[in-house]
mmCIF file of C-alpha atoms in Angstrom:
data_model
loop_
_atom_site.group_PDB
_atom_site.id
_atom_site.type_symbol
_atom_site.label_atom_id
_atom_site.label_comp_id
_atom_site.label_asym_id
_atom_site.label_seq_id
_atom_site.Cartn_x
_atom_site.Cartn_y
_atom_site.Cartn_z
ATOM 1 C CA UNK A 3 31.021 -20.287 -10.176
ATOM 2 C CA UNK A 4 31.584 -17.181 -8.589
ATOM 3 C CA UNK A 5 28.187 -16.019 -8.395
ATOM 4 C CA UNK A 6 26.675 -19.320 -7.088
ATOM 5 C CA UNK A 7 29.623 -19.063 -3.804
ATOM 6 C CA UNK A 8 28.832 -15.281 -2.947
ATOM 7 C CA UNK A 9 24.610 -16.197 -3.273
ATOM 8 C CA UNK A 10 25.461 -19.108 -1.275
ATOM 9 C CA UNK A 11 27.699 -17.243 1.838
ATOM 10 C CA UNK A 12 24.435 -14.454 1.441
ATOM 11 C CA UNK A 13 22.497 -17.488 2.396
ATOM 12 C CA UNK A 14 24.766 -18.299 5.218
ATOM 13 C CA UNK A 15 24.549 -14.505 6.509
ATOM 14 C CA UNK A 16 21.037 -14.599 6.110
ATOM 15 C CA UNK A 17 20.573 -17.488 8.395
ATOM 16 C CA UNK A 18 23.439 -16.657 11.002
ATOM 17 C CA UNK A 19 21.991 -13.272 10.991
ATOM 18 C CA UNK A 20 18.804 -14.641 11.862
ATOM 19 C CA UNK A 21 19.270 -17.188 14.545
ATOM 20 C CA UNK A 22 21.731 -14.710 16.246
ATOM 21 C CA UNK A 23 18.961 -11.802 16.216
ATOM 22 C CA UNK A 24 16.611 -14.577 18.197
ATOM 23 C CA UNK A 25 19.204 -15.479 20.516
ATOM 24 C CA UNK A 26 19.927 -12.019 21.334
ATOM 25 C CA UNK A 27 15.642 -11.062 21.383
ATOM 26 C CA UNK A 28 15.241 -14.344 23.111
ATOM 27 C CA UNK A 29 18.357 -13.240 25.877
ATOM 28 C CA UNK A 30 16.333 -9.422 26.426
ATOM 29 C CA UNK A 31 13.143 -10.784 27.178
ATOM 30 C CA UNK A 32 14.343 -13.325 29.906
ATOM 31 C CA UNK A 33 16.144 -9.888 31.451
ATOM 32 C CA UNK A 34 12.814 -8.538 31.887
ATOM 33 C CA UNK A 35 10.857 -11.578 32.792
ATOM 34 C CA UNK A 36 13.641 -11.704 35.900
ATOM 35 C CA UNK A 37 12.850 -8.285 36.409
ATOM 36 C CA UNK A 38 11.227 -7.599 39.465
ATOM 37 C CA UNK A 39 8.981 -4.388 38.729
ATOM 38 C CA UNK A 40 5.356 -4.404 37.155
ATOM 39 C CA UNK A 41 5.364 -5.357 33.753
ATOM 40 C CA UNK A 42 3.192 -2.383 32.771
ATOM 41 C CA UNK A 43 6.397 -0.310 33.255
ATOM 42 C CA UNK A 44 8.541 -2.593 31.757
ATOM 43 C CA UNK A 45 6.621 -3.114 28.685
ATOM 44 C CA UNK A 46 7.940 0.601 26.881
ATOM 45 C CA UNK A 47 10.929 -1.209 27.081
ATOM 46 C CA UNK A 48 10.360 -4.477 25.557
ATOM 47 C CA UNK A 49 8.533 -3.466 23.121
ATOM 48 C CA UNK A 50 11.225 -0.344 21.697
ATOM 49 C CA UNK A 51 14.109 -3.327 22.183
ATOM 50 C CA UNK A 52 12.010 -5.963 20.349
ATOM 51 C CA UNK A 53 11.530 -3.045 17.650
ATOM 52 C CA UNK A 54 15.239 -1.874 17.643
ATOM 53 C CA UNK A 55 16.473 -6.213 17.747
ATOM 54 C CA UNK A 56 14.310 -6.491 14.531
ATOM 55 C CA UNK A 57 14.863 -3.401 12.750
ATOM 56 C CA UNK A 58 18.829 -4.512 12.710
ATOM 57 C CA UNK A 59 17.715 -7.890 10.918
ATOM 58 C CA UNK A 60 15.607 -6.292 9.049
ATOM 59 C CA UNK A 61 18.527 -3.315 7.704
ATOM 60 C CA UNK A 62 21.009 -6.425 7.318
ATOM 61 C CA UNK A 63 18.447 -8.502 5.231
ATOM 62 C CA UNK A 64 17.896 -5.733 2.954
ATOM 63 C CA UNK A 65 21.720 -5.125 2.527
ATOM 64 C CA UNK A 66 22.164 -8.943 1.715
ATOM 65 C CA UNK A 67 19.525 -8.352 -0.710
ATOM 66 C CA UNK A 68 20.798 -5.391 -2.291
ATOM 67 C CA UNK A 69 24.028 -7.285 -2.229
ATOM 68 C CA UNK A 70 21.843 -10.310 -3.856
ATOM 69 C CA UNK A 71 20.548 -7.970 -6.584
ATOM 70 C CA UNK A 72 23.706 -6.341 -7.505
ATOM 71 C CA UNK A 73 25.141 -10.291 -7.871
ATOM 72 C CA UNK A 74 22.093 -11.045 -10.360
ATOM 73 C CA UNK A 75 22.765 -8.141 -12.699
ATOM 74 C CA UNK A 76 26.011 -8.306 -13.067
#
């Protein structure tokens, strides 16, 4: 029974993780949609933050996972 409650809080993290990563993507690129200079400068920037936002989801995904595995083999 054990098992089944950590996969299913993993599945929780998984989702909170991921709604919270769009808020937060969703938040940065309204900042530089308000932001008054060309977009050709201000692409560098959204594209390294949209890069760096997903990276972090994708780092904590693969920990869940990991976590996930080691939870399977045991």
């Amino acid at each position: 029974m054990e098992k089944e409650q950590q996969r299913n809080l993993i599945g929780w993290i998984k989702r909170i993780a991921a709604v919270s990563t769009i808020a937060v993507w969703t938040y940065v690129m309204f900042t530089f949609l308000k932001d008054p200079g060309p977009f050709a400068e201000l692409a560098p920037y959204c594209m390294g933050s949209t890069m760096l936002i997903f990276g972090v989801l994708t780092g904590i995904f693969k920990g869940l996972e990991y976590w996930e595995s080691q939870i399977k083999s045991e």
